[in-house]
Short mmCIF file of C-alpha atoms and ligand atoms in Angstrom, two decimals:
data_model
loop_
_atom_site.label_atom_id
_atom_site.label_comp_id
_atom_site.label_asym_id
_atom_site.label_seq_id
_atom_site.Cartn_x
_atom_site.Cartn_y
_atom_site.Cartn_z
CA UNK D 1 84.32 89.93 -115.46
CA UNK D 2 81.33 87.94 -114.28
CA UNK D 3 80.22 85.34 -116.76
CA UNK D 4 76.96 83.55 -116.33
CA UNK D 5 75.14 80.30 -116.97
CA UNK D 6 77.57 78.84 -119.52
CA UNK D 7 76.83 75.17 -119.86
CA UNK D 8 77.27 72.29 -122.31
CA UNK D 9 73.63 72.95 -123.24
CA UNK D 10 75.10 75.62 -125.46
CA UNK D 11 76.73 72.92 -127.66
CA UNK D 12 74.59 72.27 -130.69
CA UNK D 13 74.30 68.73 -132.07
CA UNK D 14 74.17 68.09 -135.85
CA UNK D 15 70.59 66.78 -135.82
CA UNK D 16 69.39 70.09 -134.38
CA UNK D 17 70.50 71.62 -137.61
CA UNK D 18 68.50 69.22 -139.79
CA UNK D 19 65.32 70.69 -141.22
CA UNK D 20 63.42 67.85 -139.63
CA UNK D 21 60.98 67.46 -142.50
CA UNK D 22 60.08 71.14 -142.72
CA UNK D 23 60.46 72.91 -146.09
CA UNK D 24 62.49 75.69 -144.48
CA UNK D 25 64.44 76.32 -141.30
CA UNK D 26 62.23 79.34 -140.64
CA UNK D 27 59.08 77.18 -140.39
CA UNK D 28 60.90 74.56 -138.33
CA UNK D 29 62.17 77.22 -135.95
CA UNK D 30 58.72 78.81 -135.64
CA UNK D 31 57.39 75.38 -134.65
CA UNK D 32 60.30 74.90 -132.21
CA UNK D 33 59.25 77.97 -130.24
CA UNK D 34 57.29 76.24 -127.46
CA UNK D 35 60.39 74.19 -126.63
CA UNK D 36 62.77 77.15 -126.96
CA UNK D 37 60.47 79.19 -124.73
CA UNK D 38 60.40 76.48 -122.05
CA UNK D 39 64.19 76.38 -122.21
CA UNK D 40 64.49 80.15 -121.81
CA UNK D 41 62.00 80.18 -118.95
CA UNK D 42 64.18 77.70 -117.08
CA UNK D 43 66.74 80.48 -116.68
CA UNK D 44 68.45 79.79 -113.39
CA UNK D 45 67.17 82.01 -110.55
CA UNK D 46 70.73 82.82 -109.44
CA UNK D 47 71.54 84.09 -112.94
CA UNK D 48 68.40 86.20 -112.92
CA UNK D 49 69.27 87.47 -109.46
CA UNK D 50 72.80 88.52 -110.41
CA UNK D 51 71.75 90.22 -113.66
CA UNK D 52 68.83 91.95 -111.97
CA UNK D 53 71.09 93.10 -109.15
CA UNK D 54 73.24 94.95 -111.68
CA UNK D 55 70.20 96.45 -113.44
CA UNK D 56 68.71 97.54 -110.12
CA UNK D 57 71.95 99.16 -109.03
CA UNK D 58 71.61 101.89 -111.66
CA UNK D 59 69.81 105.16 -112.21
CA UNK D 60 68.61 104.19 -115.66
CA UNK D 61 68.79 101.29 -118.10
CA UNK D 62 69.60 101.80 -121.77
CA UNK D 63 68.49 98.84 -123.88
CA UNK D 64 70.25 98.54 -127.23
CA UNK D 65 70.15 96.13 -130.15
CA UNK D 66 69.57 95.90 -133.90
CA UNK D 67 66.70 94.56 -136.00
CA UNK D 68 64.64 92.00 -134.15
CA UNK D 69 66.80 92.44 -131.03
CA UNK D 70 65.78 96.09 -130.98
CA UNK D 71 62.12 95.02 -131.03
CA UNK D 72 62.49 92.61 -128.11
CA UNK D 73 64.30 95.42 -126.31
CA UNK D 74 61.35 97.73 -126.94
CA UNK D 75 59.06 95.14 -125.35
CA UNK D 76 61.54 94.96 -122.48
CA UNK D 77 61.29 98.73 -122.01
CA UNK D 78 57.52 98.47 -121.52
CA UNK D 79 58.04 95.69 -118.96
CA UNK D 80 60.77 97.47 -116.99
CA UNK D 81 58.83 100.73 -117.02
CA UNK D 82 55.35 99.41 -116.24
CA UNK D 83 56.10 96.46 -113.97
CA UNK D 84 59.40 97.45 -112.35
CA UNK D 85 58.99 101.27 -112.45
CA UNK D 86 62.60 101.42 -113.69
CA UNK D 87 63.68 104.33 -115.89
CA UNK D 88 64.45 102.67 -119.21
CA UNK D 89 65.37 103.92 -122.70
CA UNK D 90 65.68 102.13 -126.03
CA UNK D 91 68.29 103.12 -128.57
CA UNK D 92 69.00 101.11 -131.72
CA UNK D 93 72.66 100.16 -131.57
CA UNK D 94 73.64 101.94 -134.82
CA UNK D 95 72.56 105.25 -133.26
CA UNK D 96 73.75 104.49 -129.72
CA UNK D 97 77.01 106.47 -129.75
CA UNK D 98 75.37 109.49 -131.43
CA UNK D 99 72.45 109.54 -129.02
CA UNK D 100 74.33 108.94 -125.77
CA UNK D 101 77.47 110.95 -126.48
CA UNK D 102 79.13 111.50 -123.13
CA UNK D 103 76.07 111.30 -120.89
CA UNK D 104 76.73 107.76 -119.63
CA UNK D 105 78.69 107.01 -116.47
CA UNK D 106 78.81 104.29 -113.80
CA UNK D 107 75.27 105.11 -112.70
CA UNK D 108 73.92 103.66 -115.97
CA UNK D 109 73.56 100.07 -117.09
CA UNK D 110 73.36 99.13 -120.75
CA UNK D 111 71.38 95.99 -121.60
CA UNK D 112 72.73 94.86 -124.98
CA UNK D 113 70.67 92.30 -126.90
CA UNK D 114 72.03 90.31 -129.83
CA UNK D 115 71.08 86.74 -130.69
CA UNK D 116 74.37 86.21 -132.59
CA UNK D 117 76.45 88.25 -130.16
CA UNK D 118 78.43 89.40 -133.22
CA UNK D 119 76.50 92.39 -134.64
CA UNK D 120 79.11 95.09 -135.05
CA UNK D 121 76.71 97.98 -134.34
CA UNK D 122 75.83 96.42 -131.00
CA UNK D 123 79.45 95.56 -130.18
CA UNK D 124 80.41 99.17 -130.90
CA UNK D 125 77.55 100.45 -128.76
CA UNK D 126 78.79 98.32 -125.86
CA UNK D 127 82.37 99.49 -126.32
CA UNK D 128 81.19 103.11 -126.29
CA UNK D 129 79.13 102.51 -123.15
CA UNK D 130 82.09 100.94 -121.37
CA UNK D 131 84.37 103.80 -122.35
CA UNK D 132 81.87 106.08 -120.62
CA UNK D 133 82.01 103.96 -117.47
CA UNK D 134 78.59 102.29 -117.79
CA UNK D 135 78.20 98.63 -116.83
CA UNK D 136 76.95 96.24 -119.48
CA UNK D 137 74.63 93.26 -119.17
CA UNK D 138 74.22 91.37 -122.42
CA UNK D 139 71.66 88.86 -123.66
CA UNK D 140 72.71 86.50 -126.45
CA UNK D 141 71.98 83.09 -127.92
CA UNK D 142 75.60 82.21 -128.68
CA UNK D 143 77.91 81.04 -125.89
CA UNK D 144 81.32 82.76 -125.90
CA UNK D 145 80.24 85.23 -128.60
CA UNK D 146 82.14 88.52 -128.88
CA UNK D 147 79.37 90.35 -127.05
CA UNK D 148 79.59 87.96 -124.09
CA UNK D 149 83.35 88.53 -123.88
CA UNK D 150 83.09 92.33 -123.59
CA UNK D 151 80.12 92.46 -121.22
CA UNK D 152 80.23 92.62 -117.44
CA UNK D 153 77.54 89.98 -117.27
CA UNK D 154 75.88 87.77 -119.89
CA UNK D 155 72.55 85.98 -119.98
CA UNK D 156 72.35 83.13 -122.49
CA UNK D 157 68.91 82.54 -124.03
CA UNK D 158 69.49 78.90 -125.09
CA UNK D 159 67.05 78.94 -128.02
CA UNK D 160 69.20 76.40 -129.84
CA UNK D 161 70.67 77.05 -133.30
CA UNK D 162 68.66 79.45 -135.50
CA UNK D 163 69.51 78.88 -139.15
CA UNK D 164 66.66 80.81 -140.75
CA UNK D 165 67.96 84.29 -141.44
CA UNK D 166 64.87 85.96 -139.99
CA UNK D 167 64.90 85.80 -136.21
CA UNK D 168 61.87 83.97 -134.82
CA UNK D 169 62.51 81.77 -131.77
CA UNK D 170 65.40 84.01 -130.71
CA UNK D 171 62.94 86.93 -130.51
CA UNK D 172 60.60 84.90 -128.34
CA UNK D 173 63.30 83.78 -125.91
CA UNK D 174 64.66 87.33 -125.66
CA UNK D 175 61.20 88.63 -124.66
CA UNK D 176 60.79 85.73 -122.21
CA UNK D 177 64.16 86.43 -120.55
CA UNK D 178 63.33 90.15 -120.36
CA UNK D 179 60.04 89.22 -118.71
CA UNK D 180 61.85 87.10 -116.11
CA UNK D 181 64.30 89.95 -115.43
CA UNK D 182 61.42 92.39 -115.11
CA UNK D 183 59.62 90.18 -112.58
CA UNK D 184 62.81 89.80 -110.55
CA UNK D 185 63.45 93.54 -110.78
CA UNK D 186 59.87 94.26 -109.64
CA UNK D 187 60.41 92.13 -106.53
CA UNK D 188 63.80 93.73 -105.84
CA UNK D 189 62.36 97.23 -106.19
CA UNK D 190 59.11 96.43 -104.40
CA UNK D 191 57.04 97.73 -107.32
CA UNK D 192 55.03 94.49 -107.23
CA UNK D 193 54.17 92.23 -104.29
CA UNK D 194 55.23 88.59 -104.04
CA UNK D 195 51.69 87.54 -104.88
CA UNK D 196 51.52 89.82 -107.91
CA UNK D 197 54.86 88.53 -109.19
CA UNK D 198 53.88 84.90 -108.61
CA UNK D 199 50.63 85.43 -110.51
CA UNK D 200 52.48 87.02 -113.43
CA UNK D 201 55.15 84.30 -113.36
CA UNK D 202 52.44 81.63 -113.60
CA UNK D 203 50.95 83.48 -116.60
CA UNK D 204 54.41 83.72 -118.20
CA UNK D 205 54.94 79.98 -117.77
CA UNK D 206 51.67 79.40 -119.67
CA UNK D 207 53.05 81.04 -122.82
CA UNK D 208 54.79 77.94 -124.27
CA UNK D 209 51.43 76.11 -124.24
CA UNK D 210 49.65 79.13 -125.75
CA UNK D 211 52.27 79.37 -128.51
CA UNK D 212 51.92 75.64 -129.18
CA UNK D 213 48.11 75.86 -129.37
CA UNK D 214 48.26 78.91 -131.65
CA UNK D 215 50.61 77.24 -134.10
CA UNK D 216 48.56 74.04 -134.19
CA UNK D 217 45.13 75.69 -134.37
CA UNK D 218 45.84 78.68 -136.60
CA UNK D 219 48.59 77.48 -138.96
CA UNK D 220 46.20 76.87 -141.88
CA UNK D 221 44.01 79.91 -141.13
CA UNK D 222 47.09 82.11 -141.26
CA UNK D 223 48.35 80.41 -144.42
CA UNK D 224 45.04 81.04 -146.20
CA UNK D 225 44.96 84.70 -145.10
CA UNK D 226 48.61 85.15 -146.18
CA UNK D 227 47.92 83.61 -149.59
CA UNK D 228 44.94 85.92 -150.13
CA UNK D 229 47.05 89.02 -149.39
CA UNK D 230 50.32 87.80 -150.93
CA UNK D 231 50.10 90.19 -153.90
CA UNK D 232 49.57 93.35 -151.86
CA UNK D 233 52.51 95.74 -152.36
CA UNK D 234 52.41 97.38 -148.94
CA UNK D 235 51.08 96.89 -145.40
CA UNK D 236 50.63 98.89 -142.22
CA UNK D 237 51.06 97.11 -138.88
CA UNK D 238 49.45 98.94 -135.96
CA UNK D 239 49.44 98.31 -132.22
CA UNK D 240 49.37 100.31 -128.98
CA UNK D 241 51.57 100.08 -125.91
CA UNK D 242 53.66 96.91 -125.84
CA UNK D 243 51.86 95.73 -129.00
CA UNK D 244 53.80 98.41 -130.86
CA UNK D 245 56.87 96.18 -130.41
CA UNK D 246 54.90 93.19 -131.69
CA UNK D 247 53.71 95.17 -134.72
CA UNK D 248 57.27 96.31 -135.47
CA UNK D 249 58.53 92.73 -135.36
CA UNK D 250 55.71 91.57 -137.65
CA UNK D 251 56.49 94.30 -140.19
CA UNK D 252 60.20 93.42 -140.17
CA UNK D 253 59.47 89.73 -140.79
CA UNK D 254 57.38 90.60 -143.85
CA UNK D 255 60.09 92.89 -145.24
CA UNK D 256 62.92 90.45 -144.51
CA UNK D 257 61.38 87.30 -145.96
CA UNK D 258 58.78 88.38 -148.56
CA UNK D 259 60.37 91.68 -149.70
CA UNK D 260 57.04 93.44 -149.12
CA UNK D 261 57.02 97.06 -147.94
CA UNK D 262 55.60 97.13 -144.41
CA UNK D 263 55.56 99.86 -141.82
CA UNK D 264 54.71 99.53 -138.14
CA UNK D 265 53.40 102.44 -136.10
CA UNK D 266 51.90 103.02 -132.69
CA UNK D 267 48.22 103.07 -133.70
CA UNK D 268 47.75 106.43 -131.95
CA UNK D 269 50.36 107.90 -134.30
CA UNK D 270 48.68 106.61 -137.47
CA UNK D 271 46.25 109.55 -137.60
CA UNK D 272 49.18 112.00 -137.60
CA UNK D 273 50.02 111.28 -141.21
CA UNK D 274 50.39 107.55 -142.02
CA UNK D 275 46.67 107.00 -142.66
CA UNK D 276 46.98 109.28 -145.70
CA UNK D 277 48.48 106.31 -147.56
CA UNK D 278 45.32 104.23 -147.02
CA UNK D 279 43.07 103.66 -150.00
CA UNK D 280 40.32 101.08 -150.60
CA UNK D 281 41.74 97.59 -150.20
CA UNK D 282 44.96 98.71 -148.46
CA UNK D 283 45.82 96.01 -145.86
CA UNK D 284 46.26 97.11 -142.24
CA UNK D 285 47.20 94.53 -139.59
CA UNK D 286 46.10 95.36 -136.04
CA UNK D 287 47.67 93.68 -133.02
CA UNK D 288 44.69 93.89 -130.68
CA UNK D 289 44.95 92.11 -127.31
CA UNK D 290 42.22 93.08 -124.78
CA UNK D 291 44.57 95.29 -122.74
CA UNK D 292 44.27 98.81 -121.37
CA UNK D 293 44.67 100.24 -124.88
CA UNK D 294 41.91 98.15 -126.45
CA UNK D 295 39.17 100.80 -126.63
CA UNK D 296 41.56 103.37 -128.13
CA UNK D 297 42.72 100.76 -130.64
CA UNK D 298 39.12 100.07 -131.65
CA UNK D 299 38.74 103.78 -132.38
CA UNK D 300 41.92 103.73 -134.50
CA UNK D 301 40.66 100.66 -136.33
CA UNK D 302 37.21 102.16 -136.96
CA UNK D 303 38.81 105.29 -138.43
CA UNK D 304 41.02 103.24 -140.76
CA UNK D 305 37.97 101.24 -141.78
CA UNK D 306 36.14 104.35 -142.94
CA UNK D 307 38.81 104.62 -145.66
CA UNK D 308 37.88 101.08 -146.81
CA UNK D 309 41.15 99.50 -145.75
CA UNK D 310 41.26 95.71 -145.52
CA UNK D 311 41.58 94.92 -141.83
CA UNK D 312 43.49 91.89 -140.56
CA UNK D 313 43.49 91.58 -136.78
CA UNK D 314 45.20 89.42 -134.18
CA UNK D 315 42.76 89.13 -131.29
CA UNK D 316 42.02 87.13 -128.20
CA UNK D 317 39.85 84.05 -128.79
CA UNK D 318 36.71 85.50 -127.17
CA UNK D 319 37.01 88.88 -128.88
CA UNK D 320 33.93 90.07 -130.80
CA UNK D 321 34.32 93.84 -131.27
CA UNK D 322 37.59 93.93 -133.26
CA UNK D 323 36.77 90.68 -134.99
CA UNK D 324 33.43 92.17 -136.07
CA UNK D 325 35.24 95.12 -137.67
CA UNK D 326 37.89 92.97 -139.39
CA UNK D 327 37.94 91.37 -142.81
CA UNK D 328 40.16 88.59 -141.44
CA UNK D 329 41.21 87.77 -137.88
CA UNK D 330 43.45 85.32 -136.08
CA UNK D 331 42.63 84.19 -132.55
CA UNK D 332 45.07 83.80 -129.69
CA UNK D 333 44.32 82.07 -126.37
CA UNK D 334 44.13 84.42 -123.38
CA UNK D 335 47.53 85.88 -122.46
CA UNK D 336 48.58 88.30 -119.73
CA UNK D 337 48.73 91.68 -121.50
CA UNK D 338 52.40 92.40 -120.77
CA UNK D 339 53.44 89.06 -122.28
CA UNK D 340 51.41 89.35 -125.49
CA UNK D 341 54.49 90.04 -127.68
CA UNK D 342 55.36 86.36 -127.08
CA UNK D 343 52.03 84.99 -128.26
CA UNK D 344 50.69 87.63 -130.68
CA UNK D 345 53.85 87.62 -132.78
CA UNK D 346 53.30 83.98 -133.82
CA UNK D 347 50.64 84.75 -136.46
CA UNK D 348 52.81 87.58 -137.79
CA UNK D 349 55.81 85.26 -138.16
CA UNK D 350 53.70 82.68 -139.98
CA UNK D 351 52.01 85.36 -142.11
CA UNK D 352 55.41 86.58 -143.33
CA UNK D 353 56.60 83.03 -143.95
CA UNK D 354 53.54 82.07 -146.04
CA UNK D 355 53.56 85.32 -148.05
CA UNK D 356 57.25 84.67 -148.87
CA UNK D 357 56.46 81.06 -149.77
CA UNK D 358 53.53 82.11 -151.98
CA UNK D 359 55.76 84.65 -153.75
CA UNK D 360 58.27 81.91 -154.45
CA UNK D 361 61.09 83.22 -152.25
CA UNK D 362 63.38 81.26 -149.92
CA UNK D 363 62.63 82.72 -146.45
CA UNK D 364 65.80 81.09 -145.07
CA UNK D 365 68.11 83.02 -147.38
CA UNK D 366 66.54 86.39 -148.23
CA UNK D 367 68.37 88.60 -150.73
CA UNK D 368 70.76 91.31 -149.49
CA UNK D 369 70.64 90.10 -145.86
CA UNK D 370 73.03 88.21 -143.57
CA UNK D 371 72.36 86.65 -140.20
CA UNK D 372 74.77 88.98 -138.43
CA UNK D 373 76.43 92.11 -139.81
CA UNK D 374 79.96 91.93 -138.45
CA UNK D 375 81.63 94.46 -140.77
CA UNK D 376 81.13 98.26 -141.01
C1 BG6 Z 401 70.42 91.59 -139.05
C2 BG6 Z 401 69.45 90.44 -139.32
O1 BG6 Z 401 71.55 91.44 -139.85
O2 BG6 Z 401 70.84 91.60 -137.69
C3 BG6 Z 401 68.25 90.58 -138.41
O3 BG6 Z 401 69.03 90.47 -140.68
C4 BG6 Z 401 68.71 90.65 -136.95
O4 BG6 Z 401 67.36 89.49 -138.60
C5 BG6 Z 401 69.75 91.75 -136.76
O5 BG6 Z 401 67.59 90.86 -136.10
C6 BG6 Z 401 70.34 91.72 -135.34
O6 BG6 Z 401 71.02 90.50 -135.18
P1 BG6 Z 401 71.53 90.08 -133.71
O7 BG6 Z 401 72.31 88.83 -133.92
O8 BG6 Z 401 72.38 91.21 -133.19
O9 BG6 Z 401 70.32 89.88 -132.85
#
């Protein structure tokens, strides 16, 4: 069994666990994201090469994970499909065995994502895949976790310890590592030229600075918006393309930490039923980067607006159209479209945190939830 990039960096020192002056681990870990991202982006090229070699040597990739790890995997699917032209599926790990049955064999690779490396659903999905003869590459934040021991190859994300129950920095580093794999895979498969990959890599390496700027510039704006919507009983989160993954992660954060009902949908799907729930004042959060889906998203937003929904949007700094249609908006510095889950999720993490705080809940220890579900 190949094992990758283990290093003493995986050992966590006591002070890393301290809250460092923040009221909650969740806020501390949100603020740690620029550093965690830089760490993840320093993934050794040889590790990337070996993992990508296994992914490339397959007919199709099945990405599996639970919760937030499923959402980073969904972003990864968009990257592998659009950049690397690699056939890629997503299956949440609790449904993996049902949905794959006996179709897997040694021509498939399963990419299993789990920050803890201990989620039983994901462990079981990997065991099923291996019984069918598929190879398994895993991505985890915990060195020598169970997942790493049963995988053919493991990529460690090195986000440092995450003590808030809701995944924040571990989501970001998962998306960053998937982006690095996708760029490597694109070179290997010739779907992108060296120049195109280098340009995208430079954009990717800008994301820690963009995340840092967003947190510093928008922290209070987001807090004020969150406080003004903290009593709303339900939200819709809408995005298109890769922003669907960002919207799903934002909705999960709000459910996990503030116990508020929140649903995420591809915005194009919202007219096939979900918009029926909208009434005057109903809050809808749009993840609206200026990508190839922007014009269609504006149409979705305009339709929702006719039903007098309250529109909150996450937009690029120089945006005017979506901002002009929104009741509240949060600005993000320019980001390469395919990497927007890294930067556009920041306001959604902070929004969830501040709503939970306003409601008087402890976002670090939400009711009913555990950091990793290791029993059936
Ligand atoms: C759930 C957590 O138990 O497990 C989620 O509440 C998390 O926050 C999910 O995303 C998956 O965890 P892991 O460790 O497999 O990424």
